[in-house]
Structures are given as structure tokens and as C-alpha cells.
Amino acid sequence: QVQLVESGGGLVQAGGSLRLSCAASGRTFDSYAMGWFRQAPRREREFVAMIWYNSITVYTDSVKGRFTISRDNAKNTVYLQMNSLKPEDTAVYYCAASLRRRAGERTSDYDYWGQGTQVTVSS
């Protein structure tokens, strides 16, 4: 019912910026929240940020003040603006949609996932 496609990843030097995009299609009006997760090699997929239908946002502590999640309803797109990037931000970043009223920070809270986009931050 919801299809998600991420884009905008790439290679950037530490301190630089990237903006990821997540284009959504299908029954997006059924989604209570959209989230960004990331997964580094040999690490579990971890929560990065989420935005609720009412535009309230939540961030993991390690990205607060550096990353911003936003949404453009006209374009049906969610963004993740990443500033002051660090090598430890290197990961595959995934966009996800949740149909649940109590969606949170766990991967199991989300029902649809994009294919991921690689972000590499060099030192």
C-alpha cells in the first residue's frame, strides 16, 4: 500500500552535509509516522529520526542538532537534512512508514521500507 524510494546518499567529507529524500507513493494517508533508520556493517539497524502526521519530530541523541527530518506533503516526500557529518554517520540509510498509532523507534514499529541509500563520511 506504500512504496518508498530513498535517494541523495553519497560520499562526503567529515563536517559536510547531505540531504536524503524519501519519495512515497500509494496510500500514504494511512501512515501515522515516517522514520529514518541507518545500518552500518556488522551493526543493528538503528533509529535516526521520525516525523508524525502532525509534524512532531523525534531524533536519536547522537544526531540532535545536526540532522533535521521534514516533509513536503505536496511532493509526498520526506527529507533528512544531515549537517556536520561524522565518520560514525557512515551507513545505509532507510526510509520507513508506520501505520500504527504508537509507532516509535524500533524497526518492528514500521510496516514499509525503502531500499536504502548509502552515506559514506570520510575523515
MMTF fields as JSON, N, C-alpha, C and O atoms, coordinates in Angstrom:
{
  "mmtfVersion": "1.0.0",
  "mmtfProducer": "UNKNOWN",
  "numBonds": 491,
  "numAtoms": 492,
  "numGroups": 123,
  "numChains": 1,
  "numModels": 1,
  "chainsPerModel": [1],
  "groupsPerChain": [123],
  "chainIdList": ["A"],
  "bondAtomList": [4, 2, 8, 6, 12, 10, 16, 14, 20, 18, 24, 22, 28, 26, 32, 30, 36, 34, 40, 38, 44, 42, 48, 46, 52, 50, 56, 54, 60, 58, 64, 62, 68, 66, 72, 70, 76, 74, 80, 78, 84, 82, 88, 86, 92, 90, 96, 94, 100, 98, 104, 102, 108, 106, 112, 110, 116, 114, 120, 118, 124, 122, 128, 126, 132, 130, 136, 134, 140, 138, 144, 142, 148, 146, 152, 150, 156, 154, 160, 158, 164, 162, 168, 166, 172, 170, 176, 174, 180, 178, 184, 182, 188, 186, 192, 190, 196, 194, 200, 198, 204, 202, 208, 206, 212, 210, 216, 214, 220, 218, 224, 222, 228, 226, 232, 230, 236, 234, 240, 238, 244, 242, 248, 246, 252, 250, 256, 254, 260, 258, 264, 262, 268, 266, 272, 270, 276, 274, 280, 278, 284, 282, 288, 286, 292, 290, 296, 294, 300, 298, 304, 302, 308, 306, 312, 310, 316, 314, 320, 318, 324, 322, 328, 326, 332, 330, 336, 334, 340, 338, 344, 342, 348, 346, 352, 350, 356, 354, 360, 358, 364, 362, 368, 366, 372, 370, 376, 374, 380, 378, 384, 382, 388, 386, 392, 390, 396, 394, 400, 398, 404, 402, 408, 406, 412, 410, 416, 414, 420, 418, 424, 422, 428, 426, 432, 430, 436, 434, 440, 438, 444, 442, 448, 446, 452, 450, 456, 454, 460, 458, 464, 462, 468, 466, 472, 470, 476, 474, 480, 478, 484, 482, 488, 486],
  "bondOrderList": [1, 1, 1, 1, 1, 1, 1, 1, 1, 1, 1, 1, 1, 1, 1, 1, 1, 1, 1, 1, 1, 1, 1, 1, 1, 1, 1, 1, 1, 1, 1, 1, 1, 1, 1, 1, 1, 1, 1, 1, 1, 1, 1, 1, 1, 1, 1, 1, 1, 1, 1, 1, 1, 1, 1, 1, 1, 1, 1, 1, 1, 1, 1, 1, 1, 1, 1, 1, 1, 1, 1, 1, 1, 1, 1, 1, 1, 1, 1, 1, 1, 1, 1, 1, 1, 1, 1, 1, 1, 1, 1, 1, 1, 1, 1, 1, 1, 1, 1, 1, 1, 1, 1, 1, 1, 1, 1, 1, 1, 1, 1, 1, 1, 1, 1, 1, 1, 1, 1, 1, 1, 1],
  "groupList": [{"groupName": "GLN", "atomNameList": ["N", "CA", "C", "O"], "elementList": ["N", "C", "C", "O"], "formalChargeList": [0, 0, 0, 0], "bondAtomList": [1, 0, 2, 1, 3, 2], "bondOrderList": [1, 1, 2], "singleLetterCode": "Q", "chemCompType": "L-PEPTIDE LINKING"}, {"groupName": "VAL", "atomNameList": ["N", "CA", "C", "O"], "elementList": ["N", "C", "C", "O"], "formalChargeList": [0, 0, 0, 0], "bondAtomList": [1, 0, 2, 1, 3, 2], "bondOrderList": [1, 1, 2], "singleLetterCode": "V", "chemCompType": "L-PEPTIDE LINKING"}, {"groupName": "LEU", "atomNameList": ["N", "CA", "C", "O"], "elementList": ["N", "C", "C", "O"], "formalChargeList": [0, 0, 0, 0], "bondAtomList": [1, 0, 2, 1, 3, 2], "bondOrderList": [1, 1, 2], "singleLetterCode": "L", "chemCompType": "L-PEPTIDE LINKING"}, {"groupName": "GLU", "atomNameList": ["N", "CA", "C", "O"], "elementList": ["N", "C", "C", "O"], "formalChargeList": [0, 0, 0, 0], "bondAtomList": [1, 0, 2, 1, 3, 2], "bondOrderList": [1, 1, 2], "singleLetterCode": "E", "chemCompType": "L-PEPTIDE LINKING"}, {"groupName": "SER", "atomNameList": ["N", "CA", "C", "O"], "elementList": ["N", "C", "C", "O"], "formalChargeList": [0, 0, 0, 0], "bondAtomList": [1, 0, 2, 1, 3, 2], "bondOrderList": [1, 1, 2], "singleLetterCode": "S", "chemCompType": "L-PEPTIDE LINKING"}, {"groupName": "GLY", "atomNameList": ["N", "CA", "C", "O"], "elementList": ["N", "C", "C", "O"], "formalChargeList": [0, 0, 0, 0], "bondAtomList": [1, 0, 2, 1, 3, 2], "bondOrderList": [1, 1, 2], "singleLetterCode": "G", "chemCompType": "PEPTIDE LINKING"}, {"groupName": "ALA", "atomNameList": ["N", "CA", "C", "O"], "elementList": ["N", "C", "C", "O"], "formalChargeList": [0, 0, 0, 0], "bondAtomList": [1, 0, 2, 1, 3, 2], "bondOrderList": [1, 1, 2], "singleLetterCode": "A", "chemCompType": "L-PEPTIDE LINKING"}, {"groupName": "ARG", "atomNameList": ["N", "CA", "C", "O"], "elementList": ["N", "C", "C", "O"], "formalChargeList": [0, 0, 0, 0], "bondAtomList": [1, 0, 2, 1, 3, 2], "bondOrderList": [1, 1, 2], "singleLetterCode": "R", "chemCompType": "L-PEPTIDE LINKING"}, {"groupName": "CYS", "atomNameList": ["N", "CA", "C", "O"], "elementList": ["N", "C", "C", "O"], "formalChargeList": [0, 0, 0, 0], "bondAtomList": [1, 0, 2, 1, 3, 2], "bondOrderList": [1, 1, 2], "singleLetterCode": "C", "chemCompType": "L-PEPTIDE LINKING"}, {"groupName": "THR", "atomNameList": ["N", "CA", "C", "O"], "elementList": ["N", "C", "C", "O"], "formalChargeList": [0, 0, 0, 0], "bondAtomList": [1, 0, 2, 1, 3, 2], "bondOrderList": [1, 1, 2], "singleLetterCode": "T", "chemCompType": "L-PEPTIDE LINKING"}, {"groupName": "PHE", "atomNameList": ["N", "CA", "C", "O"], "elementList": ["N", "C", "C", "O"], "formalChargeList": [0, 0, 0, 0], "bondAtomList": [1, 0, 2, 1, 3, 2], "bondOrderList": [1, 1, 2], "singleLetterCode": "F", "chemCompType": "L-PEPTIDE LINKING"}, {"groupName": "ASP", "atomNameList": ["N", "CA", "C", "O"], "elementList": ["N", "C", "C", "O"], "formalChargeList": [0, 0, 0, 0], "bondAtomList": [1, 0, 2, 1, 3, 2], "bondOrderList": [1, 1, 2], "singleLetterCode": "D", "chemCompType": "L-PEPTIDE LINKING"}, {"groupName": "TYR", "atomNameList": ["N", "CA", "C", "O"], "elementList": ["N", "C", "C", "O"], "formalChargeList": [0, 0, 0, 0], "bondAtomList": [1, 0, 2, 1, 3, 2], "bondOrderList": [1, 1, 2], "singleLetterCode": "Y", "chemCompType": "L-PEPTIDE LINKING"}, {"groupName": "MET", "atomNameList": ["N", "CA", "C", "O"], "elementList": ["N", "C", "C", "O"], "formalChargeList": [0, 0, 0, 0], "bondAtomList": [1, 0, 2, 1, 3, 2], "bondOrderList": [1, 1, 2], "singleLetterCode": "M", "chemCompType": "L-PEPTIDE LINKING"}, {"groupName": "TRP", "atomNameList": ["N", "CA", "C", "O"], "elementList": ["N", "C", "C", "O"], "formalChargeList": [0, 0, 0, 0], "bondAtomList": [1, 0, 2, 1, 3, 2], "bondOrderList": [1, 1, 2], "singleLetterCode": "W", "chemCompType": "L-PEPTIDE LINKING"}, {"groupName": "PRO", "atomNameList": ["N", "CA", "C", "O"], "elementList": ["N", "C", "C", "O"], "formalChargeList": [0, 0, 0, 0], "bondAtomList": [1, 0, 2, 1, 3, 2], "bondOrderList": [1, 1, 2], "singleLetterCode": "P", "chemCompType": "L-PEPTIDE LINKING"}, {"groupName": "ILE", "atomNameList": ["N", "CA", "C", "O"], "elementList": ["N", "C", "C", "O"], "formalChargeList": [0, 0, 0, 0], "bondAtomList": [1, 0, 2, 1, 3, 2], "bondOrderList": [1, 1, 2], "singleLetterCode": "I", "chemCompType": "L-PEPTIDE LINKING"}, {"groupName": "ASN", "atomNameList": ["N", "CA", "C", "O"], "elementList": ["N", "C", "C", "O"], "formalChargeList": [0, 0, 0, 0], "bondAtomList": [1, 0, 2, 1, 3, 2], "bondOrderList": [1, 1, 2], "singleLetterCode": "N", "chemCompType": "L-PEPTIDE LINKING"}, {"groupName": "LYS", "atomNameList": ["N", "CA", "C", "O"], "elementList": ["N", "C", "C", "O"], "formalChargeList": [0, 0, 0, 0], "bondAtomList": [1, 0, 2, 1, 3, 2], "bondOrderList": [1, 1, 2], "singleLetterCode": "K", "chemCompType": "L-PEPTIDE LINKING"}],
  "groupTypeList": [0, 1, 0, 2, 1, 3, 4, 5, 5, 5, 2, 1, 0, 6, 5, 5, 4, 2, 7, 2, 4, 8, 6, 6, 4, 5, 7, 9, 10, 11, 4, 12, 6, 13, 5, 14, 10, 7, 0, 6, 15, 7, 7, 3, 7, 3, 10, 1, 6, 13, 16, 14, 12, 17, 4, 16, 9, 1, 12, 9, 11, 4, 1, 18, 5, 7, 10, 9, 16, 4, 7, 11, 17, 6, 18, 17, 9, 1, 12, 2, 0, 13, 17, 4, 2, 18, 15, 3, 11, 9, 6, 1, 12, 12, 8, 6, 6, 4, 2, 7, 7, 7, 6, 5, 3, 7, 9, 4, 11, 12, 11, 12, 14, 5, 0, 5, 9, 0, 1, 9, 1, 4, 4],
  "groupIdList": [1, 2, 3, 4, 5, 6, 7, 8, 9, 10, 11, 12, 13, 14, 15, 16, 17, 18, 19, 20, 21, 22, 23, 24, 25, 26, 27, 28, 29, 30, 31, 32, 33, 34, 35, 36, 37, 38, 39, 40, 41, 42, 43, 44, 45, 46, 47, 48, 49, 50, 51, 52, 53, 54, 55, 56, 57, 58, 59, 60, 61, 62, 63, 64, 65, 66, 67, 68, 69, 70, 71, 72, 73, 74, 75, 76, 77, 78, 79, 80, 81, 82, 83, 84, 85, 86, 87, 88, 89, 90, 91, 92, 93, 94, 95, 96, 97, 98, 99, 100, 101, 102, 103, 104, 105, 106, 107, 108, 109, 110, 111, 112, 113, 114, 115, 116, 117, 118, 119, 120, 121, 122, 123],
  "secStructList": [7, 3, 3, 3, 3, 3, 3, 7, 7, 3, 3, 3, 3, 6, 6, 7, 7, 3, 3, 3, 3, 3, 3, 3, 3, 3, 1, 4, 4, 4, 7, 1, 3, 3, 3, 3, 3, 3, 3, 7, 6, 6, 1, 7, 7, 3, 3, 3, 3, 3, 3, 3, 6, 6, 7, 7, 3, 3, 3, 7, 4, 4, 4, 6, 6, 6, 3, 3, 3, 3, 3, 3, 6, 6, 6, 6, 3, 3, 3, 3, 3, 3, 7, 1, 7, 7, 4, 4, 4, 7, 3, 3, 3, 3, 3, 3, 3, 3, 7, 7, 6, 6, 7, 7, 1, 1, 4, 4, 4, 7, 1, 3, 3, 7, 7, 7, 3, 3, 3, 3, 3, 3, 7],
  "xCoordList": [0.818, 0.0, 0.852, 0.388, 2.093, 3.012, 4.331, 4.884, 4.823, 6.115, 7.043, 6.639, 8.28, 9.237, 10.526, 11.023, 11.062, 12.307, 13.212, 12.874, 14.373, 15.333, 16.3, 16.556, 16.825, 17.859, 18.646, 18.236, 19.771, 20.549, 21.799, 22.561, 22.032, 23.237, 24.47, 24.371, 25.631, 26.875, 28.049, 27.947, 29.168, 30.414, 30.634, 30.551, 30.914, 31.136, 32.227, 32.382, 32.977, 33.998, 33.376, 32.303, 34.062, 33.599, 33.362, 34.162, 32.253, 31.859, 30.945, 30.379, 30.792, 29.951, 28.491, 28.092, 27.694, 26.25, 25.719, 26.293, 24.614, 23.854, 22.38, 22.011, 21.545, 20.102, 19.55, 19.637, 18.983, 18.352, 16.882, 16.238, 16.36, 14.952, 14.311, 14.95, 13.051, 12.263, 10.954, 10.076, 10.83, 9.617, 8.63, 8.952, 7.43, 6.406, 5.283, 4.923, 4.744, 3.589, 2.658, 3.039, 1.44, 0.454, -0.412, -0.611, -0.921, -1.847, -1.086, -1.131, -0.397, 0.424, -0.403, 0.109, -1.66, -2.515, -2.828, -3.335, -2.533, -2.721, -1.558, -1.65, -0.477, 0.715, 0.606, 0.298, 0.861, 0.926, 2.278, 2.368, 3.334, 4.674, 5.589, 5.401, 6.583, 7.661, 8.961, 9.154, 9.845, 11.098, 12.295, 12.186, 13.44, 14.729, 15.517, 15.62, 16.064, 16.932, 18.241, 18.321, 19.264, 20.53, 21.146, 20.896, 21.955, 22.607, 24.023, 24.238, 24.977, 26.383, 26.762, 26.076, 27.851, 28.265, 28.443, 29.06, 27.913, 28.003, 27.334, 27.625, 26.463, 25.697, 24.207, 23.773, 23.44, 21.991, 21.446, 22.025, 20.33, 19.667, 19.173, 18.498, 19.505, 19.186, 18.329, 18.399, 17.53, 16.663, 17.472, 18.44, 17.07, 17.705, 16.727, 17.009, 15.583, 14.615, 13.257, 13.156, 12.211, 10.865, 10.052, 10.35, 9.025, 8.105, 6.687, 6.353, 5.854, 4.465, 3.604, 4.029, 2.403, 1.455, 1.187, 0.871, 1.315, 1.095, 2.379, 2.397, 3.45, 4.734, 5.625, 6.699, 5.224, 6.111, 7.259, 7.054, 8.464, 9.654, 10.362, 10.261, 11.08, 11.877, 13.215, 13.275, 14.3, 15.639, 16.376, 16.153, 17.251, 18.154, 19.204, 19.552, 19.704, 20.575, 21.81, 22.252, 22.36, 23.608, 23.491, 24.51, 22.279, 22.109, 21.388, 21.226, 20.955, 20.247, 21.131, 22.304, 20.555, 21.296, 22.041, 22.519, 22.153, 22.855, 21.925, 22.088, 20.957, 20.036, 18.665, 18.266, 17.947, 16.586, 15.715, 16.019, 14.641, 13.674, 12.541, 12.109, 12.062, 10.986, 10.152, 10.513, 9.042, 8.115, 7.523, 7.2, 7.384, 6.714, 5.515, 5.656, 4.344, 3.156, 2.782, 2.277, 3.025, 2.701, 3.507, 3.012, 4.743, 5.61, 5.585, 6.213, 4.859, 4.785, 6.187, 6.504, 7.002, 8.407, 8.818, 8.422, 9.615, 10.222, 11.716, 12.328, 12.299, 13.708, 14.454, 13.875, 15.736, 16.629, 17.825, 18.702, 17.853, 18.976, 20.039, 19.776, 21.234, 22.313, 23.459, 24.064, 23.752, 24.836, 25.895, 25.652, 27.073, 28.183, 28.406, 28.526, 28.461, 28.558, 29.875, 30.918, 29.797, 30.933, 31.147, 30.202, 32.368, 32.593, 31.656, 31.273, 31.285, 30.392, 28.963, 28.138, 28.662, 27.369, 27.318, 26.251, 28.446, 28.504, 27.606, 27.74, 26.697, 25.739, 24.857, 24.887, 24.078, 22.972, 21.777, 21.413, 21.172, 20.036, 18.746, 18.633, 17.773, 16.498, 15.356, 15.334, 14.427, 13.178, 12.124, 12.109, 11.241, 10.219, 8.917, 8.919, 7.811, 6.485, 5.792, 5.878, 5.099, 4.36, 2.879, 2.484, 2.064, 0.617, 0.054, -1.165, 0.893, 0.489, 0.421, 1.282, -0.609, -0.768, 0.376, 0.709, 0.976, 2.035, 3.397, 4.231, 3.616, 4.917, 5.998, 5.777, 7.172, 8.27, 9.587, 9.7, 10.602, 11.967, 12.464, 13.635, 11.615, 12.018, 11.679, 10.658, 12.536, 12.274, 10.946, 10.268, 10.571, 9.328, 8.09, 6.981, 8.249, 7.125, 6.729, 5.687, 7.537, 7.33, 6.907, 7.329, 6.07, 5.411, 5.936, 5.813, 6.513, 7.034, 8.416, 8.695, 9.284, 10.676, 11.132, 10.698, 12.007, 12.669, 13.869, 14.165, 14.558, 15.686, 16.988, 17.95, 17.035, 18.222, 19.101, 19.116, 19.836, 20.804, 22.071, 22.005, 23.222, 24.495, 24.99, 25.013, 25.383, 26.042, 27.409, 27.522, 28.446, 29.81, 30.462, 30.506, 30.968, 31.608, 33.075, 33.403, 33.952, 35.382, 35.985, 35.492, 37.047, 37.715, 38.772, 39.438],
  "yCoordList": [-1.209, 0.0, 1.258, 2.314, 1.165, 2.289, 1.836, 0.805, 2.607, 2.356, 3.523, 4.683, 3.218, 4.228, 4.064, 2.951, 5.18, 5.176, 6.267, 7.448, 5.872, 6.825, 7.271, 6.544, 8.473, 8.99, 10.057, 10.508, 10.456, 11.548, 11.141, 12.003, 9.853, 9.413, 9.658, 9.981, 9.5, 9.703, 9.765, 9.415, 10.214, 10.349, 11.813, 12.682, 12.079, 13.444, 13.438, 12.461, 14.523, 14.645, 15.011, 15.612, 14.639, 14.998, 16.501, 17.303, 16.863, 18.253, 18.718, 19.808, 17.913, 18.266, 17.942, 17.538, 18.128, 17.953, 17.129, 17.11, 16.455, 15.754, 15.887, 16.032, 15.84, 15.797, 14.554, 14.396, 13.674, 12.475, 12.742, 13.52, 12.093, 12.203, 10.833, 9.832, 10.795, 9.574, 9.886, 10.543, 9.413, 9.621, 8.504, 7.325, 8.88, 7.916, 7.897, 8.925, 6.716, 6.56, 5.519, 4.8, 5.446, 4.552, 5.271, 6.483, 4.517, 5.068, 5.699, 5.22, 6.767, 7.426, 8.083, 8.337, 8.356, 8.977, 8.035, 8.472, 6.759, 5.797, 5.775, 5.123, 6.47, 6.434, 7.423, 8.597, 6.938, 7.808, 8.478, 9.601, 7.799, 8.332, 7.844, 6.763, 8.662, 8.3, 8.375, 9.274, 7.434, 7.397, 7.186, 6.687, 7.576, 7.277, 6.384, 6.666, 5.314, 4.4, 4.275, 4.644, 3.759, 3.524, 2.231, 1.799, 1.629, 0.384, 0.376, 0.442, 0.295, 0.175, -1.299, -2.133, -1.639, -3.043, -3.647, -3.038, -4.819, -5.572, -4.87, -5.181, -3.95, -3.276, -3.48, -3.697, -3.409, -3.49, -2.213, -1.136, -2.354, -1.188, -0.32, -0.815, 0.968, 1.844, 3.02, 3.483, 3.48, 4.625, 5.904, 6.106, 6.767, 8.068, 9.199, 10.058, 9.202, 10.282, 9.817, 8.884, 10.473, 10.2, 11.48, 12.414, 11.517, 12.642, 12.093, 11.241, 12.597, 12.169, 12.919, 13.911, 12.428, 13.056, 14.512, 15.327, 14.839, 16.201, 17.03, 18.125, 16.519, 17.193, 17.204, 17.806, 16.567, 16.415, 15.5, 14.49, 15.85, 15.097, 14.536, 15.076, 13.44, 12.789, 12.413, 11.965, 12.594, 12.277, 11.438, 11.574, 10.574, 9.903, 10.907, 11.837, 10.713, 11.71, 12.034, 13.183, 11.053, 11.255, 12.192, 12.667, 12.471, 13.348, 14.642, 15.494, 14.807, 16.029, 17.251, 17.267, 18.259, 19.462, 19.402, 20.428, 18.223, 18.065, 17.649, 18.099, 16.794, 16.277, 16.903, 17.238, 17.058, 17.562, 16.734, 16.599, 16.184, 15.475, 16.433, 17.209, 16.382, 17.257, 16.554, 15.482, 17.168, 16.561, 17.625, 18.724, 17.298, 18.144, 17.351, 16.471, 17.661, 16.893, 17.03, 16.082, 18.198, 18.407, 17.48, 17.019, 17.208, 16.316, 14.89, 14.008, 14.653, 13.334, 12.795, 11.643, 13.646, 13.33, 13.705, 14.747, 12.845, 13.095, 13.289, 12.601, 14.218, 14.54, 14.309, 14.354, 14.065, 14.064, 14.937, 14.523, 16.139, 17.039, 16.692, 16.721, 16.366, 15.932, 16.927, 17.072, 17.605, 18.57, 18.1, 17.217, 18.7, 18.372, 16.873, 16.306, 16.246, 14.793, 14.297, 14.937, 13.138, 12.494, 11.117, 10.531, 10.592, 9.248, 8.198, 7.256, 8.343, 7.384, 7.45, 6.605, 8.447, 8.5, 7.603, 7.42, 7.048, 6.191, 4.974, 4.235, 4.771, 3.674, 3.698, 4.645, 2.644, 2.664, 3.25, 2.781, 4.262, 4.94, 4.475, 4.446, 4.112, 3.588, 4.489, 4.985, 4.691, 5.366, 4.317, 3.246, 4.615, 3.669, 4.391, 5.556, 3.681, 4.205, 3.299, 2.075, 3.912, 3.167, 3.481, 4.637, 2.441, 2.576, 2.585, 2.575, 2.604, 2.363, 3.64, 4.514, 3.733, 4.91, 5.077, 6.199, 3.972, 4.021, 3.697, 3.066, 4.119, 3.919, 4.626, 5.696, 4.005, 4.571, 4.428, 4.739, 3.952, 3.934, 2.547, 2.386, 1.564, 0.2, -0.125, 0.323, -0.904, -1.302, -2.032, -1.919, -2.784, -3.538, -2.653, -3.144, -1.367, -0.434, 0.006, 0.636, -0.316, 0.193, -0.914, -2.063, -0.549, -1.517, -1.542, -2.56, -0.455, -0.365, 0.244, 1.146, -0.255, 0.173, 0.439, -0.23, 1.417, 1.651, 0.744, -0.078, 0.897, 0.025, 0.474, -0.294, 1.69, 2.215, 3.017, 2.79, 3.963, 4.749, 4.881, 5.151, 4.688, 4.662, 6.066, 6.924, 6.294, 7.528, 7.166, 6.368, 7.746, 7.494, 8.818, 9.736, 8.916, 10.134, 9.822, 8.978, 10.49, 10.27, 11.245, 12.361, 10.823, 11.652, 12.528, 13.296],
  "zCoordList": [0.0, 0.0, 0.0, -0.43, 0.476, 0.492, -0.12, 0.264, -1.066, -1.679, -1.365, -1.452, -1.001, -0.577, -1.369, -1.541, -1.85, -2.603, -2.061, -2.127, -1.52, -0.991, -2.086, -3.046, -1.917, -2.8, -2.055, -0.985, -2.619, -2.068, -1.323, -0.886, -1.166, -0.498, -1.348, -2.532, -0.73, -1.44, -0.501, 0.675, -1.034, -0.289, 0.053, -0.815, 1.318, 1.776, 2.838, 3.572, 2.918, 3.95, 5.29, 5.349, 6.36, 7.691, 7.784, 7.303, 8.408, 8.509, 7.403, 7.482, 6.376, 5.256, 5.493, 6.585, 4.437, 4.534, 3.371, 2.282, 3.628, 2.612, 2.943, 4.108, 1.931, 2.132, 1.466, 0.248, 2.27, 1.766, 1.49, 2.193, 0.465, 0.124, 0.138, -0.186, 0.513, 0.507, -0.201, 0.359, -1.426, -2.204, -1.915, -2.061, -1.505, -1.122, -2.149, -2.722, -2.365, -3.227, -2.617, -1.693, -3.138, -2.579, -1.553, -1.634, -0.591, 0.395, 1.551, 2.684, 1.243, 2.25, 3.35, 4.439, 3.079, 4.087, 5.244, 6.277, 5.083, 6.161, 7.148, 8.188, 6.845, 7.678, 8.83, 8.627, 10.035, 11.203, 11.341, 11.837, 10.904, 11.071, 9.965, 9.407, 9.659, 8.758, 9.539, 10.357, 9.284, 10.016, 9.123, 8.003, 9.645, 9.033, 9.987, 11.181, 9.445, 10.167, 9.41, 8.238, 10.07, 9.396, 9.903, 11.028, 9.048, 9.398, 8.848, 7.638, 9.755, 9.399, 9.341, 9.933, 8.634, 8.568, 9.954, 10.827, 10.15, 11.395, 12.574, 13.729, 12.294, 13.334, 13.095, 11.964, 14.156, 14.025, 13.395, 13.535, 12.705, 12.168, 13.326, 14.229, 13.303, 14.409, 13.971, 12.833, 14.901, 14.684, 14.573, 15.307, 13.65, 13.48, 13.783, 14.618, 13.112, 13.273, 12.79, 11.994, 13.276, 12.795, 12.804, 13.549, 11.972, 11.929, 11.896, 11.072, 12.811, 12.906, 11.895, 11.304, 11.715, 10.789, 11.156, 10.289, 12.45, 12.915, 12.938, 13.5, 12.335, 12.144, 13.377, 13.34, 14.459, 15.605, 15.218, 14.545, 15.639, 15.266, 16.487, 17.588, 16.27, 17.301, 16.695, 15.55, 17.458, 16.99, 18.015, 19.218, 17.538, 18.446, 18.916, 18.188, 20.135, 20.751, 19.911, 19.883, 19.242, 18.53, 17.334, 16.832, 16.865, 15.706, 16.036, 15.163, 17.274, 17.651, 17.412, 17.783, 16.793, 16.479, 15.168, 14.683, 14.581, 13.309, 12.17, 11.036, 12.472, 11.456, 11.638, 12.754, 10.533, 10.561, 9.629, 8.443, 10.161, 9.344, 9.009, 9.862, 7.782, 7.352, 6.295, 5.809, 5.948, 4.999, 4.095, 4.545, 2.828, 1.861, 1.362, 0.514, 1.887, 1.538, 0.067, -0.535, -0.513, -1.919, -2.816, -3.845, -2.429, -3.194, -2.685, -3.271, -1.59, -0.978, -0.685, -0.983, -0.104, 0.12, 1.536, 2.057, 2.147, 3.449, 3.242, 2.425, 3.978, 3.84, 5.146, 6.232, 5.017, 6.161, 5.804, 5.047, 6.35, 6.167, 7.194, 8.396, 6.732, 7.601, 7.489, 6.427, 8.581, 8.645, 9.624, 10.446, 9.526, 10.42, 10.495, 11.581, 9.354, 9.294, 9.871, 9.738, 10.514, 11.142, 10.518, 9.989, 10.57, 10.025, 10.621, 9.928, 11.879, 12.504, 11.974, 12.32, 11.138, 10.475, 9.241, 8.654, 8.847, 7.669, 7.85, 8.826, 6.913, 6.995, 5.755, 4.969, 5.599, 4.663, 5.395, 6.474, 4.817, 5.431, 4.776, 3.551, 5.607, 5.145, 5.578, 6.704, 4.692, 4.992, 5.312, 4.705, 6.26, 6.667, 6.993, 7.392, 6.817, 7.118, 8.113, 8.019, 9.076, 10.087, 10.0, 9.853, 10.093, 10.105, 11.517, 11.685, 12.524, 13.9, 14.719, 14.61, 15.533, 16.383, 17.373, 17.753, 17.792, 18.794, 18.196, 18.845, 16.988, 16.366, 17.165, 17.732, 17.198, 17.959, 17.25, 16.064, 17.98, 17.493, 17.122, 16.778, 17.183, 16.858, 15.415, 14.893, 14.774, 13.394, 13.268, 12.247, 14.307, 14.278, 14.326, 14.114, 14.597, 14.607, 13.2, 13.019, 12.221, 10.865, 9.918, 10.049, 8.965, 8.1, 6.672, 5.991, 6.211, 4.859, 4.886, 5.677, 4.014, 3.969, 2.551, 1.613, 2.396, 1.133, 0.969, 1.836, -0.148, -0.467, 0.175, 0.221, 0.665, 1.308, 0.371, -0.839, 0.948, 0.2, 1.039, 2.238, 0.402, 1.11, 1.4, 0.517, 2.64, 3.055, 3.597, 4.528, 3.02, 3.462, 3.817, 2.997, 5.037, 5.522, 5.762, 6.596, 5.044, 5.167, 6.165, 6.328, 6.829, 7.82, 7.183, 7.877]
}
